[in-house]
Short mmCIF file of C-alpha atoms in Angstrom, two decimals:
data_model
loop_
_atom_site.label_atom_id
_atom_site.label_comp_id
_atom_site.label_asym_id
_atom_site.label_seq_id
_atom_site.Cartn_x
_atom_site.Cartn_y
_atom_site.Cartn_z
CA UNK K 1154 -239.20 -152.98 111.48
CA UNK K 1155 -237.30 -157.04 111.05
CA UNK K 1156 -235.02 -157.48 107.66
CA UNK K 1157 -236.01 -160.59 107.21
CA UNK K 1158 -240.15 -159.68 106.25
CA UNK K 1159 -238.70 -157.25 103.94
CA UNK K 1160 -236.51 -160.08 101.80
CA UNK K 1161 -239.12 -161.86 101.63
CA UNK K 1162 -241.24 -159.43 99.22
CA UNK K 1163 -238.54 -158.50 97.07
CA UNK K 1164 -238.58 -162.49 96.64
CA UNK K 1165 -241.88 -162.86 96.04
CA UNK K 1166 -242.60 -159.91 94.47
CA UNK K 1167 -243.04 -158.15 91.08
CA UNK K 1168 -243.11 -154.22 90.99
CA UNK K 1169 -243.62 -151.39 88.89
CA UNK K 1170 -240.77 -149.83 89.44
CA UNK K 1171 -236.83 -151.72 91.75
CA UNK K 1172 -235.11 -148.70 92.75
CA UNK K 1173 -230.85 -149.74 93.36
CA UNK K 1174 -229.72 -147.39 96.14
CA UNK K 1175 -230.54 -147.00 100.04
CA UNK K 1176 -229.45 -143.28 99.95
CA UNK K 1177 -230.77 -139.83 100.79
CA UNK K 1178 -232.28 -139.94 96.85
CA UNK K 1179 -232.86 -143.70 96.51
CA UNK K 1180 -235.28 -143.36 99.30
CA UNK K 1181 -236.44 -140.46 98.62
CA UNK K 1182 -237.99 -141.40 95.06
CA UNK K 1183 -239.18 -145.30 96.93
CA UNK K 1184 -241.20 -142.82 99.61
CA UNK K 1185 -242.29 -140.64 95.94
CA UNK K 1186 -244.08 -143.67 93.85
CA UNK K 1187 -245.37 -145.78 97.11
CA UNK K 1188 -247.43 -142.43 97.86
CA UNK K 1189 -248.43 -142.06 94.45
CA UNK K 1190 -249.26 -145.72 94.70
CA UNK K 1191 -246.62 -147.34 92.94
CA UNK K 1192 -245.34 -151.02 93.73
CA UNK K 1193 -241.79 -149.79 94.56
CA UNK K 1194 -238.70 -152.17 96.15
CA UNK K 1195 -235.45 -150.60 97.16
CA UNK K 1196 -231.93 -152.54 97.43
CA UNK K 1197 -228.79 -150.99 99.05
CA UNK K 1198 -225.71 -153.80 98.75
CA UNK K 1199 -224.75 -151.39 102.32
CA UNK K 1200 -226.81 -149.88 105.03
CA UNK K 1201 -228.92 -146.82 104.44
CA UNK K 1202 -227.05 -143.87 103.76
CA UNK K 1203 -223.64 -145.90 104.12
CA UNK K 1204 -221.42 -143.62 101.85
CA UNK K 1205 -222.01 -140.00 101.04
CA UNK K 1206 -225.94 -139.55 102.28
CA UNK K 1207 -223.24 -139.81 106.19
CA UNK K 1208 -221.27 -137.79 105.29
CA UNK K 1209 -221.93 -134.03 104.39
CA UNK K 1210 -221.51 -130.74 105.52
CA UNK K 1211 -225.25 -131.75 107.57
CA UNK K 1212 -226.56 -128.54 105.89
CA UNK K 1213 -229.50 -127.81 104.57
CA UNK K 1214 -229.36 -125.22 102.18
CA UNK K 1215 -229.94 -122.72 99.26
CA UNK K 1216 -226.16 -123.28 97.92
CA UNK K 1217 -224.85 -119.13 98.51
CA UNK K 1218 -221.78 -120.07 96.45
CA UNK K 1219 -224.49 -120.94 93.61
CA UNK K 1220 -226.25 -117.55 94.50
CA UNK K 1221 -222.54 -115.47 93.66
CA UNK K 1222 -222.11 -117.42 91.04
CA UNK K 1223 -225.49 -116.45 89.59
CA UNK K 1224 -224.38 -113.13 90.32
CA UNK K 1225 -221.17 -112.89 89.23
CA UNK K 1226 -222.43 -114.94 85.20
CA UNK K 1227 -225.64 -113.13 85.16
CA UNK K 1228 -226.54 -117.33 84.76
CA UNK K 1229 -229.83 -117.77 85.35
CA UNK K 1230 -230.13 -121.58 85.58
CA UNK K 1231 -227.52 -120.40 88.53
CA UNK K 1232 -230.57 -119.16 90.33
CA UNK K 1233 -232.90 -121.32 89.38
CA UNK K 1234 -232.01 -124.13 91.42
CA UNK K 1235 -230.28 -121.80 94.07
CA UNK K 1236 -234.74 -120.52 93.90
CA UNK K 1237 -235.01 -124.81 93.87
CA UNK K 1238 -233.66 -125.12 96.74
CA UNK K 1239 -234.00 -122.30 98.39
CA UNK K 1240 -237.96 -123.11 98.31
CA UNK K 1241 -237.05 -127.41 98.69
CA UNK K 1242 -234.86 -126.53 101.98
CA UNK K 1243 -237.74 -125.36 103.90
CA UNK K 1244 -239.99 -128.33 102.93
CA UNK K 1245 -236.93 -130.43 104.44
CA UNK K 1246 -236.90 -129.04 107.97
CA UNK K 1247 -240.97 -129.10 107.78
CA UNK K 1248 -240.92 -132.79 107.07
CA UNK K 1249 -238.67 -134.53 109.62
CA UNK K 1250 -238.62 -131.44 112.17
CA UNK K 1251 -237.39 -133.03 115.47
CA UNK K 1252 -233.74 -133.94 113.06
CA UNK K 1253 -233.10 -130.59 111.82
CA UNK K 1254 -233.12 -127.17 112.75
CA UNK K 1255 -232.71 -122.98 111.53
CA UNK K 1256 -229.39 -122.41 112.56
CA UNK K 1257 -227.37 -118.88 111.77
CA UNK K 1258 -224.05 -118.42 109.71
CA UNK K 1259 -222.39 -115.07 110.22
CA UNK K 1260 -219.38 -114.14 107.82
CA UNK K 1261 -216.98 -112.14 109.38
CA UNK K 1262 -216.67 -109.44 106.68
CA UNK K 1263 -213.08 -106.94 107.06
CA UNK K 1264 -214.54 -104.25 104.84
CA UNK K 1265 -217.27 -101.40 103.67
CA UNK K 1266 -217.25 -102.82 100.65
CA UNK K 1267 -218.16 -107.14 101.99
CA UNK K 1268 -219.93 -105.76 103.96
CA UNK K 1269 -222.24 -104.64 101.28
CA UNK K 1270 -221.20 -107.32 99.34
CA UNK K 1271 -222.14 -109.72 101.25
CA UNK K 1272 -225.94 -108.08 103.07
CA UNK K 1273 -226.69 -107.53 99.14
CA UNK K 1274 -226.31 -111.19 98.22
CA UNK K 1275 -227.98 -112.98 100.76
CA UNK K 1276 -230.41 -110.20 101.31
CA UNK K 1277 -231.42 -111.44 98.03
CA UNK K 1278 -230.53 -114.71 98.99
CA UNK K 1279 -233.52 -114.18 101.58
CA UNK K 1280 -235.74 -112.62 99.12
CA UNK K 1281 -235.58 -115.78 97.20
CA UNK K 1282 -236.87 -118.69 99.69
CA UNK K 1283 -239.99 -116.33 99.91
CA UNK K 1284 -242.43 -117.55 102.14
CA UNK K 1285 -240.07 -120.17 103.65
CA UNK K 1286 -237.78 -118.21 103.41
CA UNK K 1287 -235.99 -118.45 107.84
CA UNK K 1288 -234.35 -115.44 110.12
CA UNK K 1289 -234.17 -112.30 108.58
CA UNK K 1290 -230.61 -111.57 107.47
CA UNK K 1291 -228.74 -109.14 109.84
CA UNK K 1292 -225.77 -107.09 109.84
CA UNK K 1293 -223.95 -107.23 112.93
CA UNK K 1294 -220.99 -104.94 114.31
CA UNK K 1295 -217.45 -105.66 115.72
CA UNK K 1296 -218.26 -105.93 119.37
CA UNK K 1297 -220.74 -108.42 118.32
CA UNK K 1298 -219.58 -110.35 115.76
CA UNK K 1299 -216.15 -110.92 118.80
CA UNK K 1300 -218.98 -111.91 120.91
CA UNK K 1301 -219.73 -115.32 119.50
CA UNK K 1302 -217.10 -115.65 118.40
CA UNK K 1303 -214.08 -114.47 121.08
CA UNK K 1304 -211.81 -116.80 119.14
CA UNK K 1305 -212.22 -114.71 115.58
CA UNK K 1306 -209.19 -112.71 114.83
CA UNK K 1307 -209.74 -109.57 115.75
CA UNK K 1308 -207.55 -106.95 113.33
CA UNK K 1309 -209.33 -105.31 110.11
CA UNK K 1310 -212.50 -106.98 111.24
CA UNK K 1311 -215.07 -104.38 110.21
CA UNK K 1312 -217.92 -107.15 112.21
CA UNK K 1313 -220.48 -109.47 109.86
CA UNK K 1314 -223.32 -110.61 108.31
CA UNK K 1315 -224.96 -113.26 109.47
CA UNK K 1316 -228.28 -115.18 107.55
CA UNK K 1317 -229.61 -118.75 108.10
CA UNK K 1318 -230.07 -122.11 106.68
CA UNK K 1319 -230.73 -125.66 108.02
CA UNK K 1320 -228.63 -128.26 109.40
CA UNK K 1321 -229.57 -131.49 110.43
CA UNK K 1322 -228.84 -135.44 110.87
CA UNK K 1323 -228.25 -137.02 107.85
CA UNK K 1324 -228.31 -140.43 108.26
CA UNK K 1325 -230.85 -140.35 110.61
CA UNK K 1326 -233.32 -138.12 108.16
CA UNK K 1327 -232.14 -140.78 105.40
CA UNK K 1328 -233.34 -143.99 107.59
CA UNK K 1329 -236.11 -141.63 108.49
CA UNK K 1330 -237.66 -141.57 105.40
CA UNK K 1331 -237.10 -145.69 104.43
CA UNK K 1332 -239.04 -146.07 106.96
CA UNK K 1333 -242.05 -144.05 106.08
CA UNK K 1334 -241.84 -145.58 102.37
CA UNK K 1335 -241.81 -149.04 103.92
CA UNK K 1336 -245.30 -147.69 105.50
CA UNK K 1337 -246.44 -146.26 103.00
CA UNK K 1338 -246.48 -149.73 101.31
CA UNK K 1339 -242.40 -149.53 100.26
CA UNK K 1340 -240.01 -153.19 100.08
CA UNK K 1341 -237.50 -152.02 100.59
CA UNK K 1342 -234.24 -153.58 101.67
CA UNK K 1343 -230.40 -152.70 103.12
CA UNK K 1344 -227.60 -155.45 102.33
CA UNK K 1345 -228.84 -156.85 98.73
CA UNK K 1346 -226.51 -156.41 95.86
CA UNK K 1347 -227.30 -155.36 92.77
CA UNK K 1348 -225.84 -157.32 90.26
CA UNK K 1349 -227.26 -157.84 87.08
CA UNK K 1350 -229.29 -156.50 85.08
CA UNK K 1351 -231.79 -159.18 83.18
CA UNK K 1352 -233.18 -157.75 80.05
CA UNK K 1353 -235.40 -160.04 77.50
CA UNK K 1354 -234.94 -158.50 74.12
CA UNK K 1355 -232.79 -156.39 74.56
CA UNK K 1356 -235.12 -154.61 78.02
CA UNK K 1357 -234.43 -154.31 81.32
CA UNK K 1358 -236.54 -156.73 83.21
CA UNK K 1359 -235.52 -157.99 86.60
CA UNK K 1360 -232.77 -157.02 88.27
CA UNK K 1361 -230.82 -160.64 90.10
CA UNK K 1362 -229.44 -159.46 93.38
CA UNK K 1363 -227.16 -160.71 95.91
CA UNK K 1364 -227.94 -161.39 99.99
CA UNK K 1365 -225.02 -159.92 100.71
CA UNK K 1366 -225.38 -162.08 104.21
CA UNK K 1367 -226.44 -165.50 103.14
CA UNK K 1368 -224.95 -165.10 99.45
CA UNK K 1369 -228.32 -166.35 98.23
CA UNK K 1370 -229.36 -164.95 94.63
CA UNK K 1371 -233.16 -164.72 93.32
CA UNK K 1372 -234.39 -161.90 90.36
CA UNK K 1373 -236.45 -159.48 91.44
CA UNK K 1374 -238.93 -159.00 88.07
CA UNK K 1375 -240.12 -154.67 87.60
CA UNK K 1376 -241.24 -153.09 84.69
CA UNK K 1377 -238.47 -150.36 85.15
CA UNK K 1378 -235.81 -149.85 87.27
CA UNK K 1379 -234.14 -146.68 88.93
CA UNK K 1380 -230.21 -146.06 89.09
CA UNK K 1381 -229.40 -143.41 92.22
CA UNK K 1382 -226.26 -144.47 92.91
CA UNK K 1383 -224.38 -142.09 93.91
CA UNK K 1384 -220.65 -141.71 92.81
CA UNK K 1385 -220.84 -145.75 91.97
CA UNK K 1386 -223.42 -144.08 89.02
CA UNK K 1387 -221.19 -145.78 86.95
CA UNK K 1388 -220.29 -148.85 87.74
CA UNK K 1389 -224.45 -149.44 86.89
CA UNK K 1390 -224.74 -147.59 84.13
CA UNK K 1391 -221.63 -149.83 83.29
CA UNK K 1392 -224.20 -152.91 84.01
CA UNK K 1393 -225.97 -152.29 81.11
CA UNK K 1394 -223.54 -151.49 78.88
CA UNK K 1395 -219.50 -151.24 79.45
CA UNK K 1396 -219.70 -149.13 76.97
CA UNK K 1397 -221.51 -145.89 78.14
CA UNK K 1398 -219.20 -143.02 79.16
CA UNK K 1399 -218.91 -141.89 82.54
CA UNK K 1400 -222.25 -139.65 83.77
CA UNK K 1401 -220.10 -138.37 87.41
CA UNK K 1402 -217.84 -136.01 88.13
CA UNK K 1403 -216.16 -137.55 92.26
CA UNK K 1404 -215.29 -134.93 94.95
CA UNK K 1405 -213.69 -135.51 97.53
CA UNK K 1406 -215.11 -133.28 101.07
CA UNK K 1407 -213.44 -134.01 103.97
CA UNK K 1408 -215.03 -132.79 107.80
CA UNK K 1409 -213.42 -132.71 110.87
CA UNK K 1410 -215.00 -132.99 114.14
CA UNK K 1411 -214.02 -131.20 116.77
CA UNK K 1412 -214.52 -130.28 120.79
CA UNK K 1413 -217.37 -127.17 121.23
CA UNK K 1414 -214.98 -124.71 121.66
CA UNK K 1415 -215.36 -122.65 118.70
CA UNK K 1416 -218.44 -122.19 117.27
CA UNK K 1417 -221.68 -121.14 120.03
CA UNK K 1418 -224.23 -124.28 120.31
CA UNK K 1419 -226.10 -122.16 117.74
CA UNK K 1420 -224.21 -120.50 115.48
CA UNK K 1421 -222.22 -120.85 112.73
CA UNK K 1422 -219.71 -119.37 111.04
CA UNK K 1423 -218.34 -119.44 107.09
CA UNK K 1424 -214.67 -118.78 105.67
CA UNK K 1425 -215.46 -117.07 102.75
CA UNK K 1426 -212.30 -116.88 100.77
CA UNK K 1427 -209.82 -119.70 100.34
CA UNK K 1428 -206.56 -118.48 97.88
CA UNK K 1429 -208.75 -121.81 95.75
CA UNK K 1430 -212.19 -119.86 95.61
CA UNK K 1431 -214.13 -122.36 98.57
CA UNK K 1432 -216.25 -121.69 101.28
CA UNK K 1433 -215.39 -123.71 104.40
CA UNK K 1434 -217.17 -123.91 107.06
CA UNK K 1435 -217.22 -124.38 110.48
CA UNK K 1436 -220.65 -125.90 111.86
CA UNK K 1437 -222.03 -126.72 115.41
CA UNK K 1438 -223.34 -129.93 115.49
CA UNK K 1439 -225.08 -132.50 118.59
CA UNK K 1440 -221.70 -131.29 121.31
CA UNK K 1441 -219.02 -130.50 119.35
CA UNK K 1442 -218.19 -129.13 116.23
CA UNK K 1443 -217.75 -129.51 112.11
CA UNK K 1444 -215.39 -127.81 110.09
CA UNK K 1445 -214.86 -129.29 106.71
CA UNK K 1446 -216.13 -129.35 103.91
CA UNK K 1447 -212.76 -129.64 100.92
CA UNK K 1448 -213.70 -130.71 97.52
CA UNK K 1449 -210.69 -132.41 95.37
CA UNK K 1450 -210.69 -134.87 92.44
CA UNK K 1451 -210.61 -137.80 93.31
CA UNK K 1452 -212.09 -141.91 92.39
CA UNK K 1453 -214.75 -143.25 92.97
CA UNK K 1454 -214.62 -146.05 96.20
CA UNK K 1455 -216.23 -147.29 99.62
CA UNK K 1456 -215.56 -145.65 102.91
CA UNK K 1457 -212.75 -143.21 101.01
CA UNK K 1458 -210.59 -142.51 103.20
CA UNK K 1459 -209.12 -138.77 104.43
CA UNK K 1460 -206.27 -137.12 102.85
CA UNK K 1461 -203.98 -136.22 105.26
CA UNK K 1462 -203.49 -132.75 103.11
CA UNK K 1463 -207.30 -131.90 103.14
CA UNK K 1464 -206.54 -131.98 107.47
CA UNK K 1465 -204.11 -129.89 106.91
CA UNK K 1466 -205.70 -127.25 104.65
CA UNK K 1467 -208.50 -126.99 106.52
CA UNK K 1468 -206.41 -126.27 109.38
CA UNK K 1469 -204.40 -124.21 107.78
CA UNK K 1470 -207.13 -121.72 106.37
CA UNK K 1471 -209.55 -122.41 110.18
CA UNK K 1472 -205.59 -120.34 111.39
CA UNK K 1473 -205.70 -117.58 109.08
CA UNK K 1474 -209.49 -116.82 110.47
CA UNK K 1475 -208.93 -118.17 114.03
CA UNK K 1476 -206.86 -116.91 117.27
CA UNK K 1477 -206.31 -120.59 118.20
CA UNK K 1478 -205.84 -123.35 116.19
CA UNK K 1479 -206.64 -126.84 117.04
CA UNK K 1480 -204.21 -129.58 116.74
CA UNK K 1481 -204.38 -133.35 114.83
CA UNK K 1482 -204.64 -134.52 118.58
CA UNK K 1483 -207.93 -132.48 119.12
CA UNK K 1484 -209.92 -133.87 116.08
CA UNK K 1485 -212.28 -136.46 118.12
CA UNK K 1486 -213.45 -138.23 114.62
CA UNK K 1487 -213.46 -137.08 111.22
CA UNK K 1488 -214.69 -138.33 107.80
CA UNK K 1489 -215.06 -138.99 104.16
CA UNK K 1490 -217.72 -137.93 101.17
CA UNK K 1491 -217.67 -138.16 97.28
CA UNK K 1492 -219.51 -135.43 95.74
CA UNK K 1493 -220.62 -137.13 93.06
CA UNK K 1494 -220.88 -134.49 89.98
CA UNK K 1495 -223.48 -135.08 86.91
CA UNK K 1496 -221.28 -134.55 83.67
CA UNK K 1497 -223.28 -133.24 80.87
CA UNK K 1498 -224.12 -134.94 77.54
CA UNK K 1499 -222.79 -138.17 77.84
CA UNK K 1500 -225.46 -139.68 75.91
CA UNK K 1501 -228.67 -139.45 73.90
CA UNK K 1502 -232.21 -139.33 74.52
CA UNK K 1503 -233.04 -138.71 77.73
CA UNK K 1504 -234.22 -135.52 80.50
CA UNK K 1505 -231.86 -133.32 81.69
CA UNK K 1506 -233.21 -131.73 84.70
CA UNK K 1507 -231.74 -128.94 85.92
CA UNK K 1508 -227.38 -128.37 85.76
CA UNK K 1509 -227.80 -129.78 89.83
CA UNK K 1510 -228.96 -132.89 88.65
CA UNK K 1511 -229.94 -135.35 85.82
CA UNK K 1512 -231.70 -137.87 84.36
CA UNK K 1513 -231.05 -140.14 81.50
CA UNK K 1514 -232.81 -143.37 79.83
CA UNK K 1515 -230.95 -145.71 78.31
CA UNK K 1516 -232.16 -147.43 75.19
CA UNK K 1517 -233.21 -151.04 77.15
CA UNK K 1518 -234.65 -148.77 79.96
CA UNK K 1519 -232.35 -147.80 83.06
CA UNK K 1520 -233.35 -145.29 84.38
CA UNK K 1521 -230.51 -143.31 86.07
CA UNK K 1522 -230.71 -139.87 88.55
CA UNK K 1523 -226.50 -138.21 89.05
CA UNK K 1524 -225.69 -135.12 90.65
CA UNK K 1525 -227.74 -133.23 93.07
CA UNK K 1526 -227.14 -132.87 96.79
CA UNK K 1527 -229.27 -133.60 100.53
CA UNK K 1528 -231.30 -130.75 99.51
CA UNK K 1529 -233.55 -131.56 96.17
CA UNK K 1530 -232.95 -134.83 97.62
CA UNK K 1531 -237.21 -135.34 97.68
CA UNK K 1532 -236.86 -132.76 93.67
CA UNK K 1533 -234.80 -135.22 92.48
CA UNK K 1534 -237.16 -138.20 93.34
CA UNK K 1535 -240.34 -136.23 92.11
CA UNK K 1536 -238.38 -135.97 88.94
CA UNK K 1537 -237.83 -139.73 88.27
CA UNK K 1538 -241.27 -140.29 89.23
CA UNK K 1539 -242.64 -137.68 86.83
CA UNK K 1540 -240.01 -139.47 84.32
CA UNK K 1541 -240.95 -143.25 85.11
CA UNK K 1542 -245.02 -142.34 85.02
CA UNK K 1543 -244.53 -140.73 81.37
CA UNK K 1544 -241.52 -143.02 80.08
CA UNK K 1545 -243.50 -145.85 80.99
CA UNK K 1546 -247.20 -145.84 80.86
CA UNK K 1547 -247.92 -145.90 84.16
CA UNK K 1548 -250.81 -144.44 85.95
CA UNK K 1549 -250.41 -143.55 89.62
CA UNK K 1550 -252.32 -143.46 91.96
CA UNK K 1551 -252.36 -139.46 92.93
CA UNK K 1552 -250.07 -136.84 92.27
CA UNK K 1553 -246.57 -136.30 94.30
CA UNK K 1554 -247.73 -135.77 97.87
CA UNK K 1555 -244.17 -135.35 98.97
CA UNK K 1556 -244.29 -131.47 99.25
CA UNK K 1557 -246.62 -132.38 102.31
CA UNK K 1558 -245.68 -135.20 104.33
CA UNK K 1559 -244.54 -135.65 107.37
CA UNK K 1560 -242.34 -138.53 107.50
CA UNK K 1561 -242.07 -140.78 110.46
CA UNK K 1562 -241.42 -139.32 114.47
CA UNK K 1563 -243.15 -136.12 112.92
CA UNK K 1564 -246.40 -136.32 112.90
CA UNK K 1565 -246.91 -135.64 117.23
CA UNK K 1566 -243.92 -133.50 117.50
CA UNK K 1567 -243.52 -130.92 119.19
CA UNK K 1568 -239.89 -129.60 120.96
CA UNK K 1569 -242.40 -129.79 123.76
CA UNK K 1570 -242.25 -132.89 124.50
CA UNK K 1571 -239.91 -133.04 126.02
CA UNK K 1572 -240.42 -132.14 129.45
CA UNK K 1573 -243.16 -134.80 129.25
CA UNK K 1574 -240.71 -137.51 128.04
CA UNK K 1575 -238.87 -136.73 131.14
CA UNK K 1576 -242.04 -136.74 133.52
CA UNK K 1577 -243.21 -139.02 132.30
CA UNK K 1578 -240.53 -142.03 132.31
CA UNK K 1579 -238.20 -139.27 135.32
CA UNK K 1580 -234.84 -139.57 132.53
CA UNK K 1581 -232.03 -137.24 132.87
CA UNK K 1582 -233.12 -133.83 131.03
CA UNK K 1583 -229.87 -134.56 128.30
CA UNK K 1584 -231.83 -138.01 127.91
CA UNK K 1585 -234.64 -136.25 127.74
CA UNK K 1586 -233.69 -133.81 124.98
CA UNK K 1587 -231.82 -136.41 122.29
CA UNK K 1588 -234.76 -138.67 122.27
CA UNK K 1589 -236.50 -136.24 120.81
CA UNK K 1590 -234.17 -133.94 118.17
CA UNK K 1591 -233.22 -137.98 117.27
CA UNK K 1592 -236.82 -140.11 117.33
CA UNK K 1593 -239.45 -136.92 117.44
CA UNK K 1594 -242.33 -138.50 118.86
CA UNK K 1595 -241.45 -141.91 119.02
CA UNK K 1596 -239.25 -140.60 121.45
CA UNK K 1597 -241.41 -142.06 123.95
CA UNK K 1598 -241.75 -145.62 122.83
CA UNK K 1599 -237.24 -145.85 123.31
CA UNK K 1600 -237.96 -144.84 126.45
CA UNK K 1601 -240.15 -147.96 127.94
CA UNK K 1602 -237.20 -149.78 127.09
CA UNK K 1603 -234.98 -147.99 128.84
CA UNK K 1604 -237.64 -148.32 131.77
CA UNK K 1605 -237.62 -152.16 131.35
CA UNK K 1606 -234.18 -152.55 132.20
CA UNK K 1607 -232.32 -150.69 129.01
CA UNK K 1608 -231.10 -147.06 130.88
CA UNK K 1609 -227.96 -147.30 131.36
CA UNK K 1610 -225.13 -144.91 128.78
CA UNK K 1611 -223.60 -147.10 125.40
CA UNK K 1612 -220.26 -144.39 126.83
CA UNK K 1613 -219.50 -141.78 129.48
CA UNK K 1614 -219.75 -139.00 127.63
CA UNK K 1615 -222.43 -139.12 125.38
CA UNK K 1616 -226.57 -138.96 125.72
CA UNK K 1617 -226.63 -142.66 124.41
CA UNK K 1618 -228.01 -145.24 125.85
CA UNK K 1619 -229.34 -149.27 125.33
CA UNK K 1620 -233.31 -148.58 124.73
CA UNK K 1621 -231.62 -147.80 121.57
CA UNK K 1622 -229.57 -150.46 120.37
CA UNK K 1623 -232.44 -152.21 121.59
CA UNK K 1624 -234.73 -150.10 119.09
CA UNK K 1625 -232.45 -150.14 116.04
CA UNK K 1626 -232.51 -154.13 115.88
CA UNK K 1627 -236.37 -154.15 116.28
CA UNK K 1628 -237.99 -151.32 114.45
CA UNK K 1629 -234.54 -150.05 112.30
CA UNK K 1630 -232.23 -152.52 110.32
CA UNK K 1631 -229.53 -152.46 111.72
CA UNK K 1632 -226.77 -155.48 111.09
CA UNK K 1633 -223.92 -154.31 112.08
CA UNK K 1634 -221.92 -152.34 115.29
CA UNK K 1635 -220.87 -149.93 112.55
CA UNK K 1636 -224.72 -149.31 111.84
CA UNK K 1637 -224.86 -149.00 115.02
CA UNK K 1638 -222.34 -146.63 116.33
CA UNK K 1639 -222.40 -144.94 112.61
CA UNK K 1640 -225.61 -144.52 111.68
CA UNK K 1641 -227.89 -145.13 114.10
CA UNK K 1642 -226.72 -143.60 116.58
CA UNK K 1643 -223.93 -141.14 115.43
CA UNK K 1644 -220.71 -141.98 118.86
CA UNK K 1645 -218.66 -142.48 115.79
CA UNK K 1646 -219.40 -139.53 113.97
CA UNK K 1647 -218.76 -137.24 117.18
CA UNK K 1648 -215.97 -139.15 118.85
CA UNK K 1649 -214.17 -142.30 117.20
CA UNK K 1650 -211.72 -143.21 119.91
CA UNK K 1651 -215.18 -143.10 122.14
CA UNK K 1652 -216.58 -144.79 119.47
CA UNK K 1653 -214.10 -147.96 119.74
CA UNK K 1654 -214.90 -148.03 123.85
CA UNK K 1655 -218.45 -148.90 123.30
CA UNK K 1656 -217.98 -151.96 121.07
CA UNK K 1657 -217.68 -154.12 123.86
CA UNK K 1658 -220.81 -152.68 125.70
CA UNK K 1659 -222.88 -153.24 122.26
CA UNK K 1660 -221.82 -156.12 121.81
CA UNK K 1661 -222.89 -157.58 125.07
CA UNK K 1662 -225.55 -156.32 124.71
CA UNK K 1663 -227.24 -157.29 121.29
CA UNK K 1664 -226.08 -160.77 122.26
CA UNK K 1665 -228.68 -160.26 124.75
CA UNK K 1666 -231.71 -159.14 121.84
CA UNK K 1667 -234.03 -161.97 121.12
CA UNK K 1668 -234.70 -160.21 116.98
CA UNK K 1669 -230.89 -160.38 116.36
CA UNK K 1670 -229.55 -162.31 113.40
CA UNK K 1671 -225.90 -161.68 112.75
CA UNK K 1672 -224.60 -161.73 109.64
CA UNK K 1673 -221.11 -163.03 111.09
CA UNK K 1674 -219.48 -164.02 114.21
CA UNK K 1675 -219.43 -161.16 116.51
CA UNK K 1676 -215.23 -161.58 115.99
CA UNK K 1677 -215.61 -160.71 113.39
CA UNK K 1678 -218.27 -157.85 113.54
CA UNK K 1679 -215.93 -155.91 116.78
CA UNK K 1680 -213.09 -156.37 113.99
CA UNK K 1681 -214.42 -154.92 111.47
CA UNK K 1682 -215.45 -151.92 113.69
CA UNK K 1683 -212.89 -151.28 116.20
CA UNK K 1684 -210.85 -151.07 112.04
CA UNK K 1685 -213.49 -148.41 110.64
CA UNK K 1686 -213.24 -146.31 113.78
CA UNK K 1687 -209.15 -146.65 114.05
CA UNK K 1688 -209.06 -144.64 110.81
CA UNK K 1689 -211.72 -142.45 110.31
CA UNK K 1690 -215.79 -143.30 109.53
#
């Protein structure tokens, strides 16, 4: 999937809809609109999921804490969006099962009351998912919890409650939604920045954009512009009218990555109590463990840094439950992401879909969506496209079909094809498993590239191979070393030191790929990647 072809498409067409923002929400809107037959374009000023959408807790979930709040306050709206998110959880897992899996999560309990309280609430959580429920919620005795989590403190431990949510690769999912939308007719490019909303008689008729690399500017003509820019919602809103009030309240979530001794390979732990009422998760992810997340007020910025206080907070609270507290030197990677919490009642005539996400339409016709979470990305997209059709009197060729759509890589996917891949291409089982769980049924195409001489590992200790770099350049619009090592492959999110080690190898490789046109000098790309991976992802 060559970026140049997409750029040419953006220059030569008029569109029904132009979306600003290539994270989960923007990608979902592009897919929904394209599958309904609309002529749709999307521009992203950096790489797809370069901000919030690659920095999640990796859970596909209904929202356990929202359900607890719904019970405590008898809040029907809270019940409604937990119900909706639980159903979306099942849809999302089904869309790309190779990128997601069901994850049992244990809550340790320290009194009989806690055991009854959590079990009852989580049984409701399970029941609310209906036909899309996962594994049953169960009670565990003390010895069972200790068997799964031997590093857990045993004093006063009465047992645990096990429930299920999903876990996934967020950046890869975002990319696959983008590529599926392109396959359905959308025109999409990363590294194209929206600079101005073009208006005629007070109504938006286009977007002036700039290629971030070449600095070339042009206007994309369109009937509708959607802002799906997450934490940066206010900047696009003020591009429409500088006098608009802020629409989002940014909140910072920090995650730490640890070696895999703190959870079993396929089971997570929920820490239910902190002094400020947050929930913390200890989750297995790609042979490592994620500890997160914090929830603190912040300012909106690109590539937010991890606050030292947040690192201390996470390790301190983990230490309240674990016998062994990880040292800071044991943290292999860390990142912070900004969650764009939507404010209510910002300005007039609009559609407010739920307390989780909010849609606003400005007098000039800009559609803005804010809030929400990864699990509900598909429903958020459906709501936006429904609003476009209603407000702008656009006639789609079909109804929304994204509840049943399979994303690229999922059409012929089943876990058992690992053996077929391994036997056909004579590759190591761990690499075959990695390829299947990253590319689905397209793993065979990546393996063909490996067979042609690109089978060397990128770095010791991880299953990433050279063929993935070639594939990402040719088919996934990867432009920079950070794109490759952070989001096409998740190495930097797992181990920042190893990502730094891989830079020279990857540089040598990409310089030999004919299809790769470096957007800047290789020295600058290397310097940028080294600087990023040295501190936070």
